[in-house]
Coordinates of C-alpha atoms in Angstrom, one line a residue:
X1 CA 15.6 27.6 51.0
X2 CA 14.0 24.1 51.1
X3 CA 10.5 25.6 50.4
X4 CA 11.8 27.7 47.5
X5 CA 13.3 24.5 45.9
X6 CA 10.2 22.4 46.3
X7 CA 8.1 24.1 43.5
X8 CA 10.6 23.6 40.7
X9 CA 11.2 20.1 41.8
X10 CA 7.5 19.3 41.8
X11 CA 7.1 20.9 38.4
X12 CA 10.0 18.8 37.1
X13 CA 8.6 15.6 38.5
X14 CA 5.2 16.4 37.0
X15 CA 6.6 17.1 33.5
X16 CA 8.7 13.9 33.7
X17 CA 5.6 12.0 34.5
X18 CA 3.6 13.6 31.6
X19 CA 6.5 13.0 29.2
X20 CA 6.7 9.4 30.2
X21 CA 3.0 8.9 29.7
X22 CA 3.2 10.4 26.2
X23 CA 6.3 8.4 25.2
X24 CA 4.7 5.3 26.5
X25 CA 1.9 5.7 23.9
X26 CA 3.1 4.1 20.7
X27 CA 2.5 6.3 17.6
X28 CA 3.3 4.7 14.3
X29 CA 4.2 6.9 11.3
X30 CA 2.9 5.0 8.3
X31 CA 3.2 5.4 4.5
X32 CA 0.9 4.2 1.8
X33 CA 0.1 5.1 -1.8
X34 CA -2.5 7.8 -2.3
X35 CA -4.4 6.8 -5.5
X36 CA -5.2 3.1 -5.2
X37 CA -8.9 2.8 -4.8
X38 CA -10.7 1.0 -3.3
X39 CA -7.8 0.2 -1.0
X40 CA -6.3 3.6 -0.3
X41 CA -7.3 6.9 -1.8
X42 CA -8.4 10.4 -0.9
X43 CA -12.0 11.4 -0.6
X44 CA -12.6 15.1 0.0
X45 CA -9.0 15.4 1.2
X46 CA -9.3 12.5 3.7
X47 CA -7.3 9.3 3.2
X48 CA -9.7 6.4 3.2
X49 CA -10.2 2.9 1.6
X50 CA -10.4 -0.8 2.5
X51 CA -6.7 -1.1 3.5
X52 CA -6.8 2.2 5.4
X53 CA -9.8 1.2 7.5
X54 CA -8.3 -2.2 8.2
X55 CA -5.1 -0.5 9.5
X56 CA -7.2 1.9 11.7
X57 CA -9.1 -1.0 13.1
X58 CA -5.9 -2.9 13.8
X59 CA -4.5 0.2 15.6
X60 CA -7.7 0.5 17.7
X61 CA -7.5 -3.1 18.8
X62 CA -3.8 -2.7 19.8
X63 CA -4.5 0.7 21.4
X64 CA -1.8 2.5 19.4
X65 CA -1.9 5.8 17.6
X66 CA -1.1 6.0 13.9
X67 CA -0.3 8.8 11.4
X68 CA -0.7 7.9 7.7
X69 CA 1.1 9.8 5.0
X70 CA 0.5 9.2 1.3
X71 CA 3.2 9.2 -1.4
X72 CA 3.9 7.8 -4.9
X73 CA 4.6 4.0 -4.5
X74 CA 8.4 4.3 -5.1
X75 CA 8.7 6.8 -2.3
X76 CA 6.7 4.5 0.0
X77 CA 9.4 1.9 -0.5
X78 CA 12.2 4.3 -0.2
X79 CA 10.8 5.7 3.1
X80 CA 10.6 2.2 4.5
X81 CA 14.1 1.3 3.4
X82 CA 15.5 4.5 4.9
X83 CA 13.5 4.4 8.1
X84 CA 11.8 7.7 7.4
X85 CA 8.6 6.0 8.5
X86 CA 7.9 3.3 11.0
X87 CA 5.8 1.1 8.7
X88 CA 3.7 1.0 5.6
X89 CA 1.1 -0.9 3.6
X90 CA 0.4 -2.9 1.5
X91 CA 3.4 -4.8 0.2
X92 CA 3.8 -8.1 -1.7
X93 CA 6.5 -10.4 -0.2
X94 CA 9.8 -10.1 -2.1
X95 CA 13.3 -11.1 -1.0
X96 CA 14.8 -7.7 -1.6
X97 CA 12.0 -6.0 0.5
X98 CA 12.5 -8.4 3.4
X99 CA 16.0 -6.9 3.7
X100 CA 14.5 -3.7 5.1
X101 CA 11.0 -4.7 6.1
X102 CA 9.5 -6.8 8.9
X103 CA 6.4 -8.4 7.5
X104 CA 3.3 -8.8 9.7
X105 CA -0.2 -9.8 8.7
X106 CA -2.2 -9.6 5.5
X107 CA -4.0 -6.3 4.7
X108 CA -5.5 -7.2 1.4
X109 CA -5.5 -9.6 -1.5
X110 CA -4.7 -8.2 -5.0
X111 CA -4.9 -9.4 -8.5
X112 CA -3.1 -7.7 -11.4
X113 CA -4.5 -8.1 -14.9
X114 CA -3.4 -7.0 -18.4
X115 CA -5.6 -4.2 -19.8
X116 CA -5.9 -2.9 -23.3
X117 CA -7.9 -0.3 -25.2
X118 CA -11.2 -1.7 -26.5
X119 CA -10.7 -2.9 -30.1
X120 CA -6.9 -3.4 -29.6
X121 CA -6.9 -6.9 -28.1
X122 CA -4.2 -9.5 -28.8
X123 CA -3.8 -13.1 -27.8
X124 CA -2.6 -13.3 -24.2
X125 CA -1.9 -16.4 -22.1
X126 CA 1.5 -15.5 -20.5
X127 CA 4.4 -13.1 -20.3
X128 CA 5.9 -14.2 -23.7
X129 CA 2.8 -12.7 -25.4
X130 CA 4.0 -9.3 -24.3
X131 CA 7.3 -9.6 -26.1
X132 CA 7.9 -6.6 -28.4
X133 CA 5.1 -4.6 -26.8
X134 CA 5.0 -1.3 -24.9
X135 CA 3.6 -2.0 -21.4
X136 CA 2.8 0.6 -18.7
X137 CA 2.8 0.0 -14.9
X138 CA 2.9 2.0 -11.8
X139 CA 6.5 2.6 -10.7
X140 CA 7.7 0.1 -8.1
X141 CA 5.0 -2.4 -8.8
X142 CA 6.2 -6.0 -8.9
X143 CA 4.7 -8.2 -11.6
X144 CA 6.8 -11.4 -11.6
X145 CA 10.4 -12.6 -11.9
X146 CA 9.7 -13.7 -15.5
X147 CA 8.3 -10.3 -16.4
X148 CA 11.3 -8.4 -14.9
X149 CA 13.7 -10.6 -16.7
X150 CA 11.9 -10.0 -20.0
X151 CA 12.2 -6.3 -19.4
X152 CA 15.9 -6.5 -18.5
X153 CA 16.5 -8.6 -21.6
X154 CA 14.8 -5.9 -23.7
X155 CA 12.0 -8.2 -24.8
X156 CA 9.3 -5.9 -23.3
X157 CA 9.4 -2.1 -23.5
X158 CA 8.4 -0.9 -20.1
X159 CA 7.1 2.5 -19.1
X160 CA 6.9 3.2 -15.4
X161 CA 5.1 6.2 -14.0
X162 CA 4.0 7.5 -10.6
X163 CA 0.4 6.8 -11.6
X164 CA -1.3 9.2 -9.1
X165 CA -2.4 11.1 -12.2
X166 CA -3.6 7.9 -13.9
X167 CA -1.3 8.5 -16.8
X168 CA -1.2 4.8 -17.9
X169 CA -4.9 4.8 -18.6
X170 CA -4.6 7.9 -20.7
X171 CA -1.6 6.6 -22.6
X172 CA -3.2 3.3 -23.5
X173 CA -6.4 5.0 -24.6
X174 CA -4.4 7.4 -26.8
X175 CA -2.4 4.5 -28.4
X176 CA 0.9 5.4 -26.7
X177 CA 1.0 2.0 -24.9
X178 CA -0.1 -1.4 -26.2
X179 CA -1.3 -2.5 -22.7
X180 CA -1.1 -1.6 -19.0
X181 CA -0.9 -3.8 -15.9
X182 CA -2.9 -2.9 -12.9
X183 CA -5.2 -4.2 -10.1
X184 CA -8.6 -5.5 -11.3
X185 CA -10.4 -3.0 -9.0
X186 CA -8.2 0.0 -9.5
X187 CA -7.9 0.2 -13.3
X188 CA -11.7 0.3 -14.0
X189 CA -12.0 3.1 -11.4
X190 CA -9.1 5.0 -13.1
X191 CA -10.9 4.6 -16.4
X192 CA -14.1 6.0 -15.1
X193 CA -12.7 9.1 -13.4
X194 CA -10.4 9.8 -16.4
X195 CA -13.3 9.9 -18.8
X196 CA -12.5 6.6 -20.5
X197 CA -15.2 4.4 -18.9
X198 CA -15.9 1.4 -21.1
X199 CA -12.9 2.0 -23.3
X200 CA -10.5 -0.4 -21.5
X201 CA -10.9 -4.2 -21.2
X202 CA -9.0 -6.9 -19.4
X203 CA -7.2 -9.7 -21.3
X204 CA -6.7 -11.7 -18.1
X205 CA -4.5 -12.1 -15.1
X206 CA -0.7 -11.6 -15.2
X207 CA -0.4 -13.6 -11.9
X208 CA -2.7 -15.2 -9.4
X209 CA -4.2 -13.3 -6.5
X210 CA -1.5 -12.3 -4.1
X211 CA -1.5 -11.3 -0.5
X212 CA -0.3 -7.8 0.4
X213 CA 1.1 -7.1 3.9
X214 CA 1.5 -4.5 6.6
X215 CA 5.2 -4.1 7.3
X216 CA 7.5 -2.3 9.8
X217 CA 10.7 -0.6 8.7
X218 CA 13.8 -2.3 10.1
X219 CA 15.5 1.1 10.3
X220 CA 12.6 2.6 12.3
X221 CA 13.6 4.2 15.6
X222 CA 10.9 2.1 17.4
X223 CA 12.5 0.2 20.2
X224 CA 9.9 -2.6 20.3
X225 CA 9.7 -3.6 16.6
X226 CA 10.0 -7.3 17.1
X227 CA 7.3 -7.4 19.8
X228 CA 5.1 -5.1 17.7
X229 CA 5.6 -7.3 14.6
X230 CA 4.1 -10.2 16.5
X231 CA 1.3 -8.2 18.0
X232 CA 0.2 -6.8 14.6
X233 CA 0.5 -10.2 13.0
X234 CA -1.7 -11.8 15.6
X235 CA -4.3 -9.0 15.5
X236 CA -4.5 -9.0 11.7
X237 CA -4.8 -12.8 11.6
X238 CA -7.7 -12.7 14.0
X239 CA -9.4 -9.9 12.1
X240 CA -9.4 -12.1 9.0
X241 CA -10.7 -15.1 11.0
X242 CA -13.5 -13.3 12.8
X243 CA -14.8 -11.5 9.8
X244 CA -13.7 -7.9 10.7
X245 CA -11.7 -7.5 7.5
X246 CA -14.5 -9.0 5.3
X247 CA -17.0 -6.6 6.9
X248 CA -14.9 -3.6 5.9
X249 CA -14.5 -5.0 2.4
X250 CA -18.3 -5.6 2.2
X251 CA -19.0 -2.0 3.3
X252 CA -17.0 -0.6 0.4
X253 CA -18.4 -3.1 -2.1
X254 CA -22.0 -2.3 -1.0
X255 CA -21.3 1.4 -1.3
X256 CA -19.9 1.0 -4.8
X257 CA -23.0 -0.9 -5.9
X258 CA -25.5 1.7 -4.8

């Protein structure tokens, strides 16, 4: 009887050991926006970009596995807030987001400018110059407190879209918007692939360059979130200090210049 029981017990112990090893390997489910070149975008069906490569390098240094899913920006935020994903990138720091996110290190630095159709320029030096105008942005993008207040007060007519189809570029070029707000690297790319290359110009920055961060969801089922927050922060900080992040940025810049 003892001999007959030994095989099942051995199998059970073996499976327990294997499961423990698998569970011991952290695998982060991450969310980011799909169409935000050169930071995150799909190339031949594969998610790539500066931010994506930085996150993969971070994971390699920490010896953790990651799985990246792409969504419209609003859904990225909702997934983080609800704990559907363990983390995401790249987010500006906002008080309301800190309620459901644990911020770690910087992934990228972004600058948002105001863009108009060529030949349709107007004086622009601040948010007040946008009063009475139709402005397009990607849904969920934060411009500034002053901008949001102007929208709330009805002084700016805002149109938000999930801009994975680059609708804002098409709208401003077809005179359905007076201007659009977007990243200085992304909007020119959108213009080119939408067939409007050279038809959109920048009137200047709507805010200074801002840091965007890798975050963890406070509602994630991960048991080691606080420890992981510190580890990720430390690794990303070192990557900026030792040139790892800049090397990735340079690789994309050099590729684009060829």
